[in-house]
Amino acid sequence: MTTPSEGRRICIVMMSAIGDAVHVLPLVTALKRHEPGAKITWILQPGPASLVRGHPDVDEIVVFEKSRGWRGLLDLRRQLAGVEFDLAIDLQVYIKAGLVTSFVRAPVKLGFDKARARDLNWLFTTQRIPPHAPQHVQDQYFEFLSALGVPAEPLEWKLGPWPEELARRDDVLGTISRPFATLVIGATNPEKEWSGELWAQLANSLRSDFGLDAVLAGGRTARELETARAIEAAGTRAHGTLGIPLRKLVTILDASELVISLDTAPLHMSVALERPVISLMGYNNPKRVGPYRHYHDLIVDAYGEPGEDYPISYAHRYGRMKRITVRDVLDKVERWQALYRARSASTRS
């Protein structure tokens, strides 16, 4: 496949979760670095759009209102009508992404191979990347760059905080005492979550043994609010930031000495920001969706059995998060203190 020529219009179809949007950013930055004159349009749902909006390498965001069902699809088709692209990249494998790709007017529509493009998604693309064994999600997206002849390195997310956000940094951090650790206490799937009582014990130990205040991060679902209440009921001192806008969360994560996160988007945001992150993982395979390239030694791995060399796979394992103890996490905090603490303090924006 030939490389993009100067000044192309490129449309990215990736409307999924916030974590996936973080994984797409190095693909976007590589395309822009390879072809500075290209105009990159990205079709996104409102949540990830709020994180990406303002990114220096994204020229345009087209918002897809998935919650509106067929009306959202019709609105999207109207927005794309009459716009001509040179290349569309479909980074998803579902039928809905295929329908959206069909709305994009482009002579070349690049998608996954037939084996991975389930739901007949491959019918909506004109060219497909070669089949590949399961690998980390980030490397999976880099397969598209390889097909286009675009170097992925140097790896750049450019997630921020951006200059105007740094100017407002003190306003965002407000009364948060420093140094602090951000605890990402909620996920969309309850199989990924940990109990409020254990989070409370952990927060107390962080303060007494490591001199770190706790900042709670996540959404405002019923489960997350219940976890926050359990932490408060335990008499734990913690600063709550649940439900804050994603761009403000970027500033908070960037200012953290340490992030301790469930298997959810802020884990990947922390890696992009070069913030040491302890990952609590049991439901998904860490080799496929864990922190990319960095902080593998800080993973609390409840997915595998002790000593198990499991392969990279899409398989879920249920009930594993209950295996994680506070002691397991504190062992990783001790490793962070020994190997990362001084270095991480020197790299904060």
Short mmCIF file of C-alpha atoms in Angstrom, two decimals:
data_model
loop_
_atom_site.label_atom_id
_atom_site.label_comp_id
_atom_site.label_asym_id
_atom_site.label_seq_id
_atom_site.Cartn_x
_atom_site.Cartn_y
_atom_site.Cartn_z
CA MET A 1 0.00 0.00 0.00
CA THR A 2 1.36 3.45 -0.85
CA THR A 3 2.05 6.07 1.76
CA PRO A 4 -0.23 9.10 2.15
CA SER A 5 0.58 11.96 -0.19
CA GLU A 6 0.87 15.58 0.87
CA GLY A 7 -2.29 17.33 1.87
CA ARG A 8 -4.67 14.39 2.06
CA ARG A 9 -7.89 14.42 4.03
CA ILE A 10 -7.92 11.45 6.40
CA CYS A 11 -10.94 10.26 8.38
CA ILE A 12 -10.46 8.14 11.51
CA VAL A 13 -13.42 5.95 12.51
CA MET A 14 -12.99 5.09 16.19
CA MET A 15 -16.06 5.98 18.20
CA SER A 16 -15.54 3.65 21.13
CA ALA A 17 -14.33 4.01 24.71
CA ILE A 18 -12.03 6.64 26.15
CA GLY A 19 -9.22 4.15 26.67
CA ASP A 20 -9.35 3.19 23.00
CA ALA A 21 -9.16 6.86 22.05
CA VAL A 22 -5.95 7.14 24.08
CA HIS A 23 -4.51 4.19 22.13
CA VAL A 24 -5.42 5.88 18.83
CA LEU A 25 -3.54 9.09 19.66
CA PRO A 26 -0.06 7.72 18.73
CA LEU A 27 -1.51 6.66 15.37
CA VAL A 28 -2.83 10.18 14.80
CA THR A 29 0.43 11.85 15.82
CA ALA A 30 2.40 9.48 13.55
CA LEU A 31 0.16 10.26 10.57
CA LYS A 32 0.56 13.99 11.16
CA ARG A 33 4.31 13.71 11.65
CA HIS A 34 4.58 11.74 8.41
CA GLU A 35 2.33 14.15 6.50
CA PRO A 36 2.18 17.55 8.21
CA GLY A 37 -0.16 18.96 5.57
CA ALA A 38 -2.83 16.31 6.08
CA LYS A 39 -6.17 17.26 7.57
CA ILE A 40 -7.27 14.64 10.08
CA THR A 41 -10.95 14.25 10.95
CA TRP A 42 -11.91 11.91 13.77
CA ILE A 43 -15.41 10.52 14.34
CA LEU A 44 -15.93 10.17 18.10
CA GLN A 45 -18.62 9.75 20.70
CA PRO A 46 -19.09 12.69 23.11
CA GLY A 47 -17.04 11.23 26.00
CA PRO A 48 -13.77 10.58 24.17
CA ALA A 49 -14.38 13.70 22.06
CA SER A 50 -14.15 15.80 25.23
CA LEU A 51 -10.71 14.32 25.89
CA VAL A 52 -9.38 14.73 22.34
CA ARG A 53 -10.85 18.15 21.54
CA GLY A 54 -8.01 20.67 21.25
CA HIS A 55 -5.35 18.06 20.41
CA PRO A 56 -2.69 19.69 18.19
CA ASP A 57 -2.80 16.93 15.56
CA VAL A 58 -6.58 16.53 15.27
CA ASP A 59 -7.99 19.08 12.84
CA GLU A 60 -11.67 18.24 13.17
CA ILE A 61 -13.92 16.13 15.39
CA VAL A 62 -17.28 14.87 14.17
CA VAL A 63 -19.39 13.80 17.12
CA PHE A 64 -21.50 10.66 16.87
CA GLU A 65 -24.36 10.60 19.38
CA LYS A 66 -24.64 6.86 19.87
CA SER A 67 -27.26 7.29 22.60
CA ARG A 68 -29.68 8.62 19.98
CA GLY A 69 -29.71 5.29 18.13
CA TRP A 70 -30.73 5.45 14.48
CA ARG A 71 -31.31 9.18 14.73
CA GLY A 72 -27.71 9.59 15.77
CA LEU A 73 -26.59 7.60 12.74
CA LEU A 74 -28.77 9.69 10.42
CA ASP A 75 -27.41 12.91 11.93
CA LEU A 76 -23.88 11.64 11.39
CA ARG A 77 -24.62 10.77 7.78
CA ARG A 78 -25.91 14.30 7.22
CA GLN A 79 -22.75 15.77 8.77
CA LEU A 80 -20.55 13.71 6.45
CA ALA A 81 -22.60 14.25 3.30
CA GLY A 82 -20.72 16.16 0.65
CA VAL A 83 -17.33 15.84 2.40
CA GLU A 84 -14.68 14.10 0.32
CA PHE A 85 -11.82 12.25 2.01
CA ASP A 86 -8.80 10.58 0.47
CA LEU A 87 -8.51 7.86 3.10
CA ALA A 88 -10.75 6.41 5.80
CA ILE A 89 -9.30 4.24 8.57
CA ASP A 90 -11.83 2.04 10.34
CA LEU A 91 -10.26 0.99 13.64
CA GLN A 92 -13.30 -0.92 14.89
CA VAL A 93 -14.75 -4.29 14.02
CA TYR A 94 -18.48 -3.92 14.67
CA ILE A 95 -21.36 -3.48 12.26
CA LYS A 96 -22.13 0.02 13.55
CA ALA A 97 -18.60 1.16 12.71
CA GLY A 98 -19.06 -0.39 9.29
CA LEU A 99 -22.23 1.64 8.75
CA VAL A 100 -20.41 4.80 9.77
CA THR A 101 -17.53 3.91 7.42
CA SER A 102 -20.09 3.57 4.63
CA PHE A 103 -21.09 7.21 5.24
CA VAL A 104 -17.50 8.37 4.62
CA ARG A 105 -16.80 9.26 1.02
CA ALA A 106 -13.27 7.99 0.34
CA PRO A 107 -11.73 5.89 -2.46
CA VAL A 108 -9.66 3.96 0.10
CA LYS A 109 -11.22 2.58 3.27
CA LEU A 110 -8.74 0.59 5.36
CA GLY A 111 -10.01 -1.84 7.98
CA PHE A 112 -9.24 -5.06 9.81
CA ASP A 113 -8.84 -8.42 8.09
CA LYS A 114 -11.91 -10.63 7.74
CA ALA A 115 -11.04 -12.81 10.72
CA ARG A 116 -11.06 -9.88 13.12
CA ALA A 117 -13.69 -7.68 11.44
CA ARG A 118 -16.66 -9.54 12.86
CA ASP A 119 -20.28 -8.47 12.31
CA LEU A 120 -19.44 -8.28 8.58
CA ASN A 121 -17.56 -5.04 9.18
CA TRP A 122 -15.08 -5.99 6.45
CA LEU A 123 -17.81 -5.52 3.83
CA PHE A 124 -17.58 -1.74 4.34
CA THR A 125 -13.84 -1.41 3.66
CA THR A 126 -11.94 -1.52 0.38
CA GLN A 127 -8.58 -2.64 1.77
CA ARG A 128 -7.67 -4.62 4.87
CA ILE A 129 -4.62 -5.07 7.03
CA PRO A 130 -3.11 -8.60 7.03
CA PRO A 131 -4.21 -11.15 9.64
CA HIS A 132 -2.20 -11.10 12.87
CA ALA A 133 -2.07 -13.05 16.11
CA PRO A 134 -3.48 -11.30 19.21
CA GLN A 135 -1.22 -8.60 20.59
CA HIS A 136 -1.49 -5.47 22.73
CA VAL A 137 -4.27 -3.14 21.58
CA GLN A 138 -1.72 -0.38 20.97
CA ASP A 139 0.34 -2.62 18.66
CA GLN A 140 -2.86 -3.69 16.93
CA TYR A 141 -3.51 -0.09 15.92
CA PHE A 142 0.08 0.26 14.75
CA GLU A 143 -0.68 -2.46 12.19
CA PHE A 144 -2.58 0.23 10.29
CA LEU A 145 0.50 2.45 10.23
CA SER A 146 2.58 -0.45 8.90
CA ALA A 147 0.04 -1.01 6.13
CA LEU A 148 0.32 2.68 5.20
CA GLY A 149 4.12 2.72 5.38
CA VAL A 150 4.06 5.24 8.23
CA PRO A 151 6.63 4.87 11.06
CA ALA A 152 5.07 4.59 14.51
CA GLU A 153 8.18 5.79 16.29
CA PRO A 154 8.85 8.01 18.11
CA LEU A 155 5.80 7.14 20.19
CA GLU A 156 3.82 10.29 21.02
CA TRP A 157 0.41 10.78 22.59
CA LYS A 158 0.53 14.57 23.11
CA LEU A 159 -2.21 14.18 25.71
CA GLY A 160 -1.23 17.29 27.61
CA PRO A 161 -1.69 19.12 29.77
CA TRP A 162 -1.62 21.70 27.00
CA PRO A 163 -0.19 25.21 27.58
CA GLU A 164 -3.53 26.83 28.35
CA GLU A 165 -4.30 24.03 30.81
CA LEU A 166 -1.00 24.44 32.57
CA ALA A 167 -1.85 28.11 33.02
CA ARG A 168 -4.99 27.03 34.92
CA ARG A 169 -3.34 24.18 36.76
CA ASP A 170 -3.57 25.66 40.26
CA ASP A 171 -7.29 26.35 39.76
CA VAL A 172 -7.89 22.71 38.82
CA LEU A 173 -5.86 21.29 41.68
CA GLY A 174 -7.54 23.67 44.10
CA THR A 175 -7.24 22.49 47.70
CA ILE A 176 -5.65 19.12 46.91
CA SER A 177 -2.70 18.63 49.23
CA ARG A 178 0.55 17.57 47.63
CA PRO A 179 2.15 15.11 47.21
CA PHE A 180 -0.79 12.89 46.34
CA ALA A 181 -1.73 9.62 44.69
CA THR A 182 -4.76 9.42 42.42
CA LEU A 183 -6.93 6.36 43.06
CA VAL A 184 -9.13 5.43 40.10
CA ILE A 185 -11.90 3.62 41.96
CA GLY A 186 -14.51 2.86 39.28
CA ALA A 187 -14.92 1.09 35.94
CA THR A 188 -17.83 0.47 33.62
CA ASN A 189 -17.76 -3.26 34.36
CA PRO A 190 -18.21 -4.34 37.99
CA GLU A 191 -15.94 -7.33 37.30
CA LYS A 192 -13.05 -4.84 37.15
CA GLU A 193 -13.79 -3.15 40.48
CA TRP A 194 -12.36 -3.42 44.01
CA SER A 195 -14.18 -2.91 47.31
CA GLY A 196 -14.51 0.46 49.03
CA GLU A 197 -13.22 -0.99 52.30
CA LEU A 198 -9.99 -2.08 50.63
CA TRP A 199 -9.58 1.29 48.92
CA ALA A 200 -10.01 2.94 52.34
CA GLN A 201 -7.32 0.76 53.90
CA LEU A 202 -5.02 1.50 51.01
CA ALA A 203 -5.57 5.27 51.23
CA ASN A 204 -4.82 5.24 54.97
CA SER A 205 -1.58 3.33 54.40
CA LEU A 206 -0.53 5.68 51.60
CA ARG A 207 -0.86 8.60 53.99
CA SER A 208 0.73 7.01 57.07
CA ASP A 209 3.53 5.05 55.39
CA PHE A 210 4.34 7.02 52.24
CA GLY A 211 3.22 10.58 52.95
CA LEU A 212 0.73 10.60 50.08
CA ASP A 213 -2.75 12.07 50.27
CA ALA A 214 -5.44 10.30 48.26
CA VAL A 215 -7.44 11.79 45.40
CA LEU A 216 -10.42 9.74 44.22
CA ALA A 217 -11.03 9.73 40.47
CA GLY A 218 -13.70 8.15 38.31
CA GLY A 219 -17.25 8.75 37.22
CA ARG A 220 -20.43 9.24 39.21
CA THR A 221 -22.18 5.93 38.68
CA ALA A 222 -24.09 4.42 41.58
CA ARG A 223 -21.29 1.91 42.21
CA GLU A 224 -18.57 4.56 42.22
CA LEU A 225 -20.52 6.79 44.57
CA GLU A 226 -21.11 3.79 46.85
CA THR A 227 -17.37 3.07 46.86
CA ALA A 228 -16.62 6.70 47.70
CA ARG A 229 -19.13 6.58 50.57
CA ALA A 230 -17.50 3.42 51.93
CA ILE A 231 -14.11 5.15 51.87
CA GLU A 232 -15.55 8.17 53.68
CA ALA A 233 -17.34 5.94 56.23
CA ALA A 234 -14.02 4.37 57.13
CA GLY A 235 -12.79 7.78 58.27
CA THR A 236 -10.33 8.00 55.41
CA ARG A 237 -9.07 11.38 54.34
CA ALA A 238 -9.50 11.58 50.58
CA HIS A 239 -10.17 14.37 48.10
CA GLY A 240 -13.02 13.50 45.75
CA THR A 241 -12.91 14.47 42.07
CA LEU A 242 -15.48 12.00 40.76
CA GLY A 243 -17.15 13.09 37.56
CA ILE A 244 -14.81 15.95 36.70
CA PRO A 245 -14.29 16.73 32.99
CA LEU A 246 -11.67 14.58 31.32
CA ARG A 247 -9.35 17.46 30.49
CA LYS A 248 -9.27 18.41 34.19
CA LEU A 249 -8.54 14.79 35.02
CA VAL A 250 -5.52 14.99 32.70
CA THR A 251 -4.18 17.85 34.83
CA ILE A 252 -4.78 15.91 38.06
CA LEU A 253 -3.16 12.73 36.76
CA ASP A 254 -0.20 14.73 35.49
CA ALA A 255 0.30 16.29 38.93
CA SER A 256 0.10 12.93 40.72
CA GLU A 257 3.15 11.33 42.28
CA LEU A 258 1.50 7.98 41.63
CA VAL A 259 -1.69 6.63 40.05
CA ILE A 260 -3.36 3.45 41.28
CA SER A 261 -5.97 2.42 38.76
CA LEU A 262 -8.44 -0.25 37.89
CA ASP A 263 -8.48 -1.56 34.34
CA THR A 264 -10.00 1.56 32.81
CA ALA A 265 -9.13 4.64 30.72
CA PRO A 266 -7.12 6.66 33.32
CA LEU A 267 -4.65 3.78 33.45
CA HIS A 268 -3.75 4.45 29.80
CA MET A 269 -3.95 8.21 30.25
CA SER A 270 -1.36 7.88 33.02
CA VAL A 271 1.00 5.95 30.75
CA ALA A 272 0.58 8.62 28.07
CA LEU A 273 1.46 11.27 30.67
CA GLU A 274 4.47 9.26 31.91
CA ARG A 275 2.93 8.97 35.36
CA PRO A 276 3.84 5.77 37.23
CA VAL A 277 0.69 3.68 37.48
CA ILE A 278 -0.09 0.61 39.56
CA SER A 279 -2.64 -1.41 37.59
CA LEU A 280 -5.18 -3.61 39.39
CA MET A 281 -6.12 -6.22 36.80
CA GLY A 282 -8.08 -9.45 36.96
CA TYR A 283 -10.86 -9.49 34.37
CA ASN A 284 -8.93 -8.62 31.20
CA ASN A 285 -5.60 -9.96 29.99
CA PRO A 286 -2.87 -7.49 31.07
CA LYS A 287 -0.71 -8.50 28.12
CA ARG A 288 -3.40 -7.23 25.75
CA VAL A 289 -4.86 -4.21 27.56
CA GLY A 290 -2.42 -3.44 30.38
CA PRO A 291 -0.05 -0.46 30.49
CA TYR A 292 1.83 -0.18 27.20
CA ARG A 293 5.60 -0.72 27.37
CA HIS A 294 5.97 0.89 30.80
CA TYR A 295 5.19 0.03 34.43
CA HIS A 296 4.71 -3.70 33.86
CA ASP A 297 6.52 -4.28 37.14
CA LEU A 298 3.76 -2.31 38.88
CA ILE A 299 0.90 -4.52 37.65
CA VAL A 300 -1.04 -6.33 40.36
CA ASP A 301 -1.91 -9.34 38.22
CA ALA A 302 -4.91 -11.28 39.47
CA TYR A 303 -5.66 -12.49 35.94
CA GLY A 304 -3.00 -15.18 35.95
CA GLU A 305 -2.29 -17.90 38.43
CA PRO A 306 1.02 -17.61 40.32
CA GLY A 307 3.78 -18.41 37.85
CA GLU A 308 1.37 -18.82 34.92
CA ASP A 309 2.78 -17.77 31.54
CA TYR A 310 -0.59 -17.15 29.92
CA PRO A 311 -0.81 -16.17 26.25
CA ILE A 312 -2.19 -12.90 24.93
CA SER A 313 -5.89 -13.48 24.42
CA TYR A 314 -9.32 -11.87 24.45
CA ALA A 315 -10.55 -14.22 27.20
CA HIS A 316 -12.05 -12.77 30.38
CA ARG A 317 -11.57 -14.27 33.82
CA TYR A 318 -14.33 -13.71 36.33
CA GLY A 319 -14.13 -13.06 40.05
CA ARG A 320 -10.38 -12.43 40.01
CA MET A 321 -10.39 -8.91 41.48
CA LYS A 322 -11.43 -10.37 44.84
CA ARG A 323 -8.01 -12.01 45.00
CA ILE A 324 -6.21 -8.66 45.25
CA THR A 325 -5.25 -7.70 48.80
CA VAL A 326 -4.16 -4.35 50.18
CA ARG A 327 -0.78 -5.96 50.87
CA ASP A 328 -0.46 -6.85 47.15
CA VAL A 329 -0.93 -3.20 46.22
CA LEU A 330 1.35 -1.86 48.95
CA ASP A 331 4.12 -4.17 47.72
CA LYS A 332 3.88 -2.37 44.38
CA VAL A 333 3.82 1.03 46.14
CA GLU A 334 7.08 0.06 47.84
CA ARG A 335 8.54 -0.83 44.46
CA TRP A 336 7.35 2.51 43.08
CA GLN A 337 9.03 4.32 45.96
CA ALA A 338 12.29 2.47 45.44
CA LEU A 339 12.48 2.77 41.65
CA TYR A 340 10.22 5.56 40.41
CA ARG A 341 9.41 8.18 43.01
CA ALA A 342 12.39 10.50 42.57
CA ARG A 343 12.29 10.11 38.79
CA SER A 344 8.54 10.77 38.51
CA ALA A 345 8.79 13.94 40.59
CA SER A 346 11.35 15.31 38.16
CA THR A 347 9.21 14.65 35.05
CA ARG A 348 5.97 16.34 36.11
CA SER A 349 5.00 19.20 33.82
#
